[in-house]
Each structure stands twice: as C-alpha cells, then as structure tokens.
Amino acid sequence: MRPFLVTCLGAVCTAALALPLAPTAGASTAPVPAAAPRATSTGDLPGSTQSLPVATLGAAAPDTTDRDSATVPAPRTLGLPARTVHPFSLLGVVWDDAAAALHGRVQVRTRATGTTRWSDWQDVQVHNDDAPDLGSAERHGSDVRGSTSPLWVGDSDAVQLRITPENSDRAPAAVPSGLRLELVDPGRTPRALRGAHADPPAPISTGAAAASAANALLTPLGATEIPALDQVASLADIAAAGLLSPPRAFVGARPRIVTRAGWGADEDLREKAFIYTHTVRAAFVHHSGSGNDYTCDEAPALIRAMYRFHVKSNGWRDIGYNFLIDKCGTVYEGRAGGVAKPVMGAHTLGFNADSTGIAVLGTFTDDEPPRPAVDAIARLTAWKLGLYGVDPRKMTKLLSAGGNRFPKGSKVPLHVISGHRDGFTTDCPGLHLYNKLGAARLAAAGLQGR
C-alpha cells in the first residue's frame, strides 16, 4: 500500500496522494493506517491548511480545474473517498467565484485522530453569506472565493466528503468551478496561554504589536484580555473610540474581552493595515454555522481555525467578524484594529460600513442558543453601541452597498441590533438565536441605563 504524502508550501499544504479507506459507515471498526504526523516546529504550531480538489466520486481528483466559467455541469455526486490526512480540526468547501452559489447538500464524516472511530455524517451549512462588500478595498485586487460555512469537527486525521447537487426536472444543478475541500489545523494554543512559562517569552512581532497597540487605551501592550469595567469607568472608553463624549452618554459596563493575543492570532496571516468606517450605528448578530460540538476550552482554537479559513481559504484580509462569543458567554476580539474603534468588517454583505459584526460560535437553526451567549450579546452591544451614542432599542437607516435583498444605494431601515437575515436573505443567525434579539435589545438598553 502506497504511503500518504502531504506537501506544504509555507503554511498551506496540499495532498499529493491520498490513501483511500473503506467508504462505508462500517469502516469505523476496520483496521486503518496511521495518521500522517503533525508538522513540527521550534515553537508553537502556527497552523496549516490542506486544500484537496473535489472530484466525481469513483474518479481520481483532477490536477487542475476549469477557471473559465463560474459553474460546470454537475455529475450526480461529487466528493472525496475516505482518506487519511494531516491532522485538522475544521473544514469547509470553497470555489473560485465568490458570486457563484453551491446548490445542493454537503456532508462529511471524520475520524478522531489516533483512533478508528468515525463520526456520523454531518451536514455542512452550504450558504456562507458573510463577505466583504462589493467594490470594497477588501475585494480590490484580491482572490476572494465562495465557500460553505466552516465546520468544527475536533482533532481528526481522516475525512470523507460527498456533495449531492440539487436536482431539477431533468438534471442536477450546475456546481461552481474549482471546488476544493479545505482542512484547517488551528495550531497549538500558545505556551503563555497554556500557563507554560519555562521558556523565555518570544519577542512580540510587528503585526502583533500593531494589533495590540490599537487597544492601547484599554489594556497594556501584549495583554491577553481587556478587563471588565463598571459603567462609570467605561465612559473613558469613548476616548479609545476616537470620539468626543456625546452630550448625554449611555455607555454600558465594558465586558471582559479576550484579545487577539489571548486567542493566539497569528498576526502574520492578515493584511497589515487596518480599515475603519465612519462610525458604528448598528450591530449585526450572526451564528458562525460551525456547529455546537465544541467546548469552551476549545473556543480559542475554533477562532484560530476560522481566522485561517477566512484569510487563506476565502481570501479575506482578516477574520470577518468584529467580535465572537462562545457558548459560555466569553467575548473575543475579532478583526484587528481596536475593539472600541469602528473597524470595517466582512460580516454582512452590503452593510459592513457603519456597523459591527458579532458572531456567536455555533449553529442555531435547530438548537437554542445558550443563555450565557445571549446575555453576552446584550452586554457587548450595551458597551459598544453606547460609545457611539446609539440606543439599542431604536431603528436606524444604513446605506446598502449591494446584496441579494437590498439594491446598492438604497437606504434601509434596520434595527440597531439586527440579525444577519435583516440585511441579507439568509438563515443566519438561525431562527432560535434570531428570536432572542428582541429581548437582547431591551436588556442592552437597560444596561445602558435607558
């Protein structure tokens, strides 16, 4: 039996030869080859991405893809047979044209690293509607791709994929060209965050220094968290946002926020410059679509993997969301540039300007969001919107940059705290989380003292 080979250029790995396993559910108890060894380094692992071309099942994966067309005729089923791969924890499917849609069902199953245990088949959320605005600097000159939502599967060393295109009366729907399965290893948690201080701390990189300096009025350089403050002390954060104090400020108490250093962001991945919008007039709430099968201890790794997926697989300048919240209610800094500042995100196509994007880690189409996460939405929006003098109970008007629901140039009335689906035709943030936003608006206003 020929060995499995993974070749890497920098931090991006491509499978040169896959070792097929039994493709049936019964394979979970069959003897399997050992997993490919995880890459080693002199320090903490920075993470990596394996990019595997999708093929017609039963046929070899093509070496090249047709990039002359956004879509290609679809066979009945595409995917990848079961195979051993370099260890990974998050996956998603990408394609060449960000404007093309994948109409069909995407399912995966994975094997836990070092075991013979295969998961059940899991659905991958096909429509990933978070994206930079059309015509924005983030799209200019970049290779932005279309993608499914990323799915967290935990530490795995084998994968199987099947894509079933939607059927019309006569034939399956066309599929986007350049389909690839992306397997993301988030890397290990940095030593300092694991409490391992035996080695001297590594010097802070230029990118890490810049990301940390953007929060200089809130926490010391290199800090792993921005501490919580009471409501009175939080009024000082208006200066950190670069603003003069509004005539009558209603700023909620600042929640504790884990910084990018705190979740272990590799600052060499993102583009160096920060992009700011004019102000913050609204907050869009999302679910990440990455599933609910993670622990709160795994949340930093999930965010690192999502960050790498957004940058390396989707072609964005940085992680798309301004903030992330895990199931335990912990708030994390997302896109770099300063948590108090109006950083331009890539979260709600058409409405990234003058807004902030908050993603709750999980999928809430069928499941209820955890209460701590919903409470954290209220705390975070009470503080962030309060810095800009915004009442969470109110409506506002945002100018559409173009999307599938509102044409470019239209002035759209929206809740100050909106769900993603309010600005874009999508299921996000899932019906169960969306139904909690009314209560979150009232709670945030109360926390502001309104």
Coordinates of C-alpha atoms in Angstrom, one line a residue:
M1 CA 0.0 0.0 0.0
R2 CA 1.5 3.4 -1.0
P3 CA 2.0 5.9 1.7
F4 CA 0.0 9.2 2.1
L5 CA 2.0 12.3 1.3
V6 CA 1.3 15.9 2.2
T7 CA 3.4 18.6 0.7
C8 CA 3.5 22.1 2.2
L9 CA 4.5 25.5 0.8
G10 CA 4.6 27.8 3.8
A11 CA 1.6 27.1 5.9
V12 CA -0.6 25.8 3.0
C13 CA -0.5 22.1 2.5
T14 CA -1.8 20.1 -0.5
A15 CA -2.4 16.4 -0.6
A16 CA -0.3 14.8 -3.3
L17 CA -1.5 11.3 -2.9
A18 CA -4.5 10.1 -0.7
L19 CA -4.7 6.8 0.9
P20 CA -8.4 5.6 0.5
L21 CA -10.2 3.9 3.4
A22 CA -13.4 1.9 3.3
P23 CA -16.1 4.3 2.4
T24 CA -18.9 2.8 4.4
A25 CA -20.1 3.5 7.9
G26 CA -18.8 0.1 8.9
A27 CA -15.3 1.4 8.3
S28 CA -15.3 2.8 11.8
T29 CA -14.2 -0.5 13.2
A30 CA -11.9 -1.6 10.4
P31 CA -8.1 -1.5 10.7
V32 CA -6.8 1.8 9.4
P33 CA -3.4 3.2 8.6
A34 CA -1.7 5.6 11.0
A35 CA -2.3 9.3 10.6
A36 CA 0.2 11.5 8.9
P37 CA 2.5 13.0 11.5
R38 CA 1.7 16.5 12.6
A39 CA 4.3 19.1 11.4
T40 CA 6.9 20.1 14.0
S41 CA 8.5 23.5 14.7
T42 CA 10.8 25.0 17.3
G43 CA 7.9 27.0 18.8
D44 CA 4.1 26.8 19.0
L45 CA 2.5 25.4 15.8
P46 CA 1.1 28.2 13.7
G47 CA -1.5 26.0 12.0
S48 CA -1.9 24.9 8.4
T49 CA -4.4 24.3 5.6
Q50 CA -4.7 21.3 3.3
S51 CA -6.6 22.0 0.1
L52 CA -8.0 18.9 -1.7
P53 CA -9.6 19.2 -5.1
V54 CA -13.1 17.7 -5.2
A55 CA -13.9 15.1 -7.9
T56 CA -16.6 12.9 -9.2
L57 CA -16.9 10.0 -6.7
G58 CA -15.2 7.0 -8.1
A59 CA -12.8 9.0 -10.2
A60 CA -9.4 10.4 -9.5
A61 CA -9.3 14.1 -8.4
P62 CA -8.3 16.4 -11.2
D63 CA -4.9 18.1 -11.1
T64 CA -6.4 21.3 -12.5
T65 CA -9.9 23.0 -12.6
D66 CA -11.7 24.9 -15.3
R67 CA -11.5 28.5 -14.2
D68 CA -13.1 29.9 -17.4
S69 CA -16.6 29.5 -16.1
A70 CA -18.2 30.1 -12.8
T71 CA -20.1 26.8 -12.9
V72 CA -19.6 23.4 -14.5
P73 CA -22.2 20.7 -15.3
A74 CA -22.6 18.5 -12.2
P75 CA -22.5 14.8 -12.1
R76 CA -24.9 13.1 -9.7
T77 CA -22.4 13.0 -6.7
L78 CA -19.1 14.7 -6.1
G79 CA -16.8 14.4 -3.1
L80 CA -13.8 12.6 -1.8
P81 CA -13.5 9.0 -0.8
A82 CA -12.4 8.3 2.8
R83 CA -8.7 9.1 3.2
T84 CA -6.1 9.7 5.9
V85 CA -4.8 13.3 6.0
H86 CA -2.6 15.5 8.1
P87 CA -4.4 16.3 11.4
F88 CA -7.0 19.1 11.3
S89 CA -10.0 20.3 13.3
L90 CA -12.1 22.5 11.0
L91 CA -13.2 22.1 7.4
G92 CA -15.2 23.8 4.6
V93 CA -15.6 23.7 0.9
V94 CA -14.5 26.6 -1.3
W95 CA -14.8 27.5 -5.0
D96 CA -13.4 30.1 -7.4
D97 CA -16.2 32.6 -7.9
A98 CA -17.5 34.3 -4.8
A99 CA -20.6 35.3 -6.6
A100 CA -21.5 31.7 -7.6
A101 CA -23.7 29.6 -5.3
L102 CA -23.5 25.9 -4.5
H103 CA -27.0 24.4 -4.7
G104 CA -27.0 21.0 -3.1
R105 CA -26.2 19.1 0.1
V106 CA -22.6 18.9 1.5
Q107 CA -21.9 16.2 4.0
V108 CA -18.8 15.0 5.7
R109 CA -17.6 12.4 8.2
T110 CA -14.3 12.4 10.0
R111 CA -12.2 10.1 12.1
A112 CA -10.8 11.2 15.5
T113 CA -7.0 11.4 15.5
G114 CA -5.2 8.2 16.5
T115 CA -8.4 6.2 16.7
T116 CA -10.6 4.0 14.4
R117 CA -13.8 6.0 15.4
W118 CA -15.6 7.7 12.6
S119 CA -18.3 10.3 13.2
D120 CA -21.7 10.1 11.7
W121 CA -22.3 12.0 8.5
Q122 CA -22.7 15.7 9.3
D123 CA -24.2 18.4 7.1
V124 CA -22.1 21.5 6.3
Q125 CA -24.0 24.7 6.1
V126 CA -23.8 25.4 2.3
H127 CA -24.6 29.1 2.1
N128 CA -21.9 31.2 3.8
D129 CA -23.3 34.7 3.4
D130 CA -20.7 36.6 5.4
A131 CA -18.5 38.6 3.0
P132 CA -16.7 41.8 2.2
D133 CA -18.9 44.4 0.5
L134 CA -18.9 44.5 -3.3
G135 CA -16.4 47.2 -4.5
S136 CA -14.7 47.4 -1.2
A137 CA -11.0 47.7 -0.7
E138 CA -11.0 44.1 0.6
R139 CA -12.1 42.8 -2.8
H140 CA -9.9 45.0 -4.8
G141 CA -7.1 43.0 -6.3
S142 CA -7.8 40.0 -4.1
D143 CA -8.8 36.5 -4.9
V144 CA -12.0 36.3 -2.8
R145 CA -13.7 32.9 -3.1
G146 CA -17.1 31.5 -2.4
S147 CA -17.4 29.0 0.4
T148 CA -19.6 27.0 2.7
S149 CA -19.6 27.8 6.4
P150 CA -16.6 26.3 8.2
L151 CA -17.5 23.2 10.4
W152 CA -15.6 22.4 13.6
V153 CA -15.1 18.6 13.8
G154 CA -12.3 18.4 16.5
D155 CA -8.9 16.8 16.2
S156 CA -9.2 14.5 13.2
D157 CA -6.9 12.6 10.8
A158 CA -9.2 11.2 8.2
V159 CA -12.1 12.6 6.2
Q160 CA -14.8 11.6 3.6
L161 CA -16.9 14.1 1.6
R162 CA -20.0 13.9 -0.5
I163 CA -21.7 16.7 -2.4
T164 CA -25.1 16.0 -3.9
P165 CA -26.3 18.8 -6.3
E166 CA -29.9 19.8 -6.3
N167 CA -31.9 18.0 -8.9
S168 CA -34.1 19.8 -11.4
D169 CA -36.7 18.1 -13.6
R170 CA -34.0 16.9 -16.0
A171 CA -30.6 17.1 -14.4
P172 CA -28.6 18.0 -11.3
A173 CA -27.9 21.7 -10.9
A174 CA -24.6 23.1 -12.1
V175 CA -21.9 23.5 -9.4
P176 CA -19.3 26.2 -9.0
S177 CA -15.9 25.6 -10.6
G178 CA -12.8 25.0 -8.6
L179 CA -14.4 23.1 -5.7
R180 CA -11.9 22.2 -3.0
L181 CA -12.2 20.8 0.5
E182 CA -10.2 22.9 3.0
L183 CA -8.9 21.1 6.1
V184 CA -7.6 23.6 8.8
D185 CA -5.3 22.8 11.6
P186 CA -5.6 25.7 14.1
G187 CA -2.2 25.0 15.6
R188 CA -1.5 24.6 19.3
T189 CA -2.5 27.2 21.9
P190 CA 0.5 29.5 22.6
R191 CA 2.6 28.4 25.5
A192 CA 1.9 31.5 27.5
L193 CA -1.8 30.9 27.3
R194 CA -1.3 27.3 28.5
G195 CA 0.5 28.6 31.6
A196 CA 3.8 27.2 30.4
H197 CA 6.4 29.7 31.4
A198 CA 9.5 27.6 31.5
D199 CA 10.8 29.1 28.2
P200 CA 11.5 32.8 27.9
P201 CA 8.6 34.6 26.1
A202 CA 9.1 35.1 22.4
P203 CA 9.6 38.7 21.2
I204 CA 6.4 40.3 20.0
S205 CA 6.1 40.6 16.2
T206 CA 5.5 43.8 14.4
G207 CA 2.0 42.7 13.5
A208 CA 1.2 41.6 17.0
A209 CA 2.5 44.9 18.4
A210 CA 0.3 46.8 16.0
A211 CA -2.9 44.8 16.8
S212 CA -2.2 45.2 20.5
A213 CA -1.4 48.9 20.2
A214 CA -4.9 49.5 18.6
N215 CA -6.2 48.8 22.2
A216 CA -3.5 50.8 24.0
L217 CA -6.0 53.0 25.9
L218 CA -7.8 49.9 27.2
T219 CA -5.1 47.4 28.2
P220 CA -1.2 47.1 28.2
L221 CA 0.7 46.1 25.1
G222 CA 0.7 42.3 24.6
A223 CA -2.2 41.8 27.1
T224 CA -4.3 38.7 26.6
E225 CA -7.5 40.3 27.8
I226 CA -9.2 43.7 28.2
P227 CA -10.6 43.7 31.7
A228 CA -14.2 44.4 32.5
L229 CA -15.1 47.8 33.9
D230 CA -18.2 49.2 35.7
Q231 CA -20.5 51.6 33.9
V232 CA -18.9 54.8 35.3
A233 CA -15.4 53.8 34.4
S234 CA -16.5 52.6 30.9
L235 CA -17.3 56.2 29.9
A236 CA -13.5 56.7 29.5
D237 CA -13.6 54.2 26.6
I238 CA -15.2 56.9 24.5
A239 CA -11.7 58.4 24.1
A240 CA -10.4 55.0 23.0
A241 CA -13.0 55.0 20.2
G242 CA -11.6 58.3 19.0
L243 CA -14.7 60.2 19.9
L244 CA -15.7 63.2 21.9
S245 CA -18.1 62.4 24.7
P246 CA -21.8 62.7 23.5
P247 CA -23.9 65.3 25.3
R248 CA -25.5 62.6 27.4
A249 CA -23.7 59.3 27.3
F250 CA -25.4 56.0 28.0
V251 CA -22.5 53.6 27.9
G252 CA -22.9 50.1 29.3
A253 CA -20.3 48.5 31.5
R254 CA -17.4 47.1 29.5
P255 CA -17.4 43.3 29.4
R256 CA -14.2 41.3 29.6
I257 CA -12.8 40.8 26.1
V258 CA -10.2 38.2 25.2
T259 CA -7.8 39.9 22.8
R260 CA -6.3 38.5 19.6
A261 CA -3.2 37.7 21.6
G262 CA -5.4 35.9 24.1
W263 CA -6.8 33.5 21.5
G264 CA -3.5 33.2 19.8
A265 CA -3.9 35.0 16.5
D266 CA -1.1 34.6 14.0
E267 CA -0.7 38.2 13.0
D268 CA 1.4 37.3 10.0
L269 CA -1.7 35.9 8.3
R270 CA -3.7 39.1 7.9
E271 CA -3.1 42.2 5.9
K272 CA -1.1 44.7 7.9
A273 CA -3.2 47.8 7.5
F274 CA -6.5 48.4 9.4
I275 CA -9.6 49.7 7.6
Y276 CA -12.1 51.9 9.5
T277 CA -15.5 53.0 8.7
H278 CA -17.0 56.3 9.8
T279 CA -18.9 55.3 12.9
V280 CA -20.9 52.4 14.4
R281 CA -24.7 52.8 14.0
A282 CA -25.8 49.1 14.2
A283 CA -24.7 45.7 15.3
F284 CA -25.4 42.6 13.2
V285 CA -25.7 39.3 15.1
H286 CA -24.6 36.1 13.4
H287 CA -24.1 32.4 14.2
S288 CA -20.8 31.0 12.9
G289 CA -22.5 28.0 11.3
S290 CA -19.6 25.9 12.7
G291 CA -21.7 23.6 14.8
N292 CA -22.2 23.2 18.5
D293 CA -19.8 20.4 19.2
Y294 CA -17.0 22.3 20.8
T295 CA -16.1 23.0 24.4
C296 CA -15.4 26.5 25.8
D297 CA -11.8 25.5 26.2
E298 CA -11.7 24.8 22.5
A299 CA -13.1 28.1 21.5
P300 CA -9.7 29.9 21.0
A301 CA -8.7 27.0 18.7
L302 CA -12.0 27.3 16.8
I303 CA -11.5 31.0 16.4
R304 CA -7.9 30.5 15.1
A305 CA -9.2 27.9 12.6
M306 CA -12.0 30.2 11.5
Y307 CA -9.5 33.1 11.1
R308 CA -7.2 31.0 8.9
F309 CA -10.2 29.8 6.9
H310 CA -11.4 33.4 6.3
V311 CA -7.9 34.5 5.2
K312 CA -6.3 31.6 3.5
S313 CA -9.4 29.8 2.1
N314 CA -11.8 32.7 1.5
G315 CA -9.2 35.3 0.5
W316 CA -10.3 37.9 3.1
R317 CA -7.9 40.4 4.7
D318 CA -8.6 39.2 8.3
I319 CA -11.3 37.3 10.2
G320 CA -14.7 38.6 9.1
Y321 CA -16.3 39.3 12.4
N322 CA -15.5 42.2 14.8
F323 CA -16.4 40.1 17.8
L324 CA -17.1 36.5 18.6
I325 CA -18.9 35.0 21.6
D326 CA -18.6 31.4 22.8
K327 CA -21.3 29.2 24.4
C328 CA -20.0 30.2 27.9
G329 CA -20.5 33.9 27.2
T330 CA -16.9 34.8 26.7
V331 CA -16.4 37.7 24.3
Y332 CA -13.4 37.7 21.9
E333 CA -11.8 40.4 19.8
G334 CA -12.2 39.6 16.1
R335 CA -10.9 41.7 13.3
A336 CA -7.8 43.7 14.3
G337 CA -7.9 47.5 14.6
G338 CA -9.2 48.1 18.2
V339 CA -12.3 46.9 19.9
A340 CA -13.6 50.4 20.7
K341 CA -13.0 51.7 17.1
P342 CA -15.2 51.5 14.0
V343 CA -13.3 48.7 12.3
M344 CA -14.7 47.7 8.9
G345 CA -15.6 44.0 9.0
A346 CA -16.6 41.4 6.4
H347 CA -19.8 40.0 8.1
T348 CA -22.9 41.4 6.4
L349 CA -22.6 41.8 2.6
G350 CA -24.0 45.2 1.8
F351 CA -23.9 46.6 5.3
N352 CA -20.3 46.3 6.6
A353 CA -20.0 50.1 6.7
D354 CA -21.0 51.9 9.9
S355 CA -21.8 48.6 11.7
T356 CA -20.1 46.0 13.8
G357 CA -20.5 42.2 13.4
I358 CA -20.9 39.8 16.3
A359 CA -20.8 36.0 15.7
V360 CA -22.0 33.5 18.3
L361 CA -19.9 30.4 17.9
G362 CA -22.4 27.6 17.0
T363 CA -25.4 26.8 14.7
F364 CA -28.9 27.8 15.9
T365 CA -31.1 26.7 13.1
D366 CA -32.4 23.8 15.2
D367 CA -30.8 24.4 18.6
E368 CA -31.4 27.0 21.2
P369 CA -28.5 29.4 21.9
P370 CA -27.0 29.1 25.4
R371 CA -28.3 31.7 27.8
P372 CA -24.7 33.0 28.6
A373 CA -24.1 33.7 24.9
V374 CA -27.4 35.7 24.6
D375 CA -26.6 37.7 27.8
A376 CA -23.1 38.4 26.4
I377 CA -24.7 39.9 23.2
A378 CA -26.6 42.4 25.5
R379 CA -23.5 43.3 27.5
L380 CA -21.3 43.8 24.4
T381 CA -23.8 45.9 22.5
A382 CA -24.7 48.0 25.5
W383 CA -21.0 49.0 25.7
K384 CA -20.0 49.1 22.0
L385 CA -23.1 50.9 20.8
G386 CA -23.1 53.2 23.8
L387 CA -19.6 54.5 22.9
Y388 CA -21.3 55.9 19.7
G389 CA -24.4 57.2 21.5
V390 CA -26.7 54.6 20.0
D391 CA -29.9 53.3 21.7
P392 CA -30.2 49.5 21.2
R393 CA -34.0 49.7 21.1
K394 CA -34.1 52.1 18.1
M395 CA -34.2 51.8 14.4
T396 CA -31.5 53.3 12.1
K397 CA -31.0 53.7 8.4
L398 CA -28.0 52.2 6.6
L399 CA -26.9 52.7 3.0
S400 CA -26.8 49.4 1.1
A401 CA -23.6 48.6 -0.8
G402 CA -25.5 45.9 -2.7
G403 CA -26.6 42.4 -1.8
N404 CA -29.3 39.9 -2.5
R405 CA -32.0 41.7 -0.5
F406 CA -31.5 45.4 -1.0
P407 CA -30.1 47.1 -4.1
K408 CA -27.0 49.2 -4.0
G409 CA -27.7 52.8 -2.9
S410 CA -31.0 52.1 -1.1
K411 CA -31.4 53.5 2.4
V412 CA -32.7 50.6 4.5
P413 CA -34.4 50.9 7.9
L414 CA -33.0 48.3 10.3
H415 CA -33.0 47.6 14.0
V416 CA -29.9 48.9 15.7
I417 CA -29.4 45.3 16.9
S418 CA -30.2 43.3 13.8
G419 CA -29.8 39.7 12.8
H420 CA -27.9 38.9 9.6
R421 CA -31.1 38.0 7.9
D422 CA -32.4 41.5 8.3
G423 CA -29.9 42.8 5.8
F424 CA -29.4 39.7 3.6
T425 CA -31.6 36.8 2.5
T426 CA -30.1 34.0 4.7
D427 CA -31.0 31.7 7.6
C428 CA -28.3 33.3 9.7
P429 CA -28.2 33.7 12.7
G430 CA -30.6 30.7 12.9
L431 CA -34.2 31.1 13.9
H432 CA -33.6 30.3 17.6
L433 CA -31.0 33.0 18.0
Y434 CA -32.9 35.5 15.9
N435 CA -35.9 35.1 18.2
K436 CA -33.8 36.2 21.2
L437 CA -32.8 39.5 19.7
G438 CA -35.8 41.4 20.9
A439 CA -35.0 40.6 24.5
A440 CA -31.3 41.4 23.8
R441 CA -32.3 44.9 22.6
L442 CA -34.2 45.6 25.8
A443 CA -31.5 44.1 28.0
A444 CA -28.8 46.2 26.3
A445 CA -30.8 49.4 26.7
G446 CA -31.3 48.6 30.4
L447 CA -27.6 48.0 30.8
Q448 CA -27.0 51.5 29.3
G449 CA -29.3 53.0 31.9
R450 CA -32.1 53.9 29.5

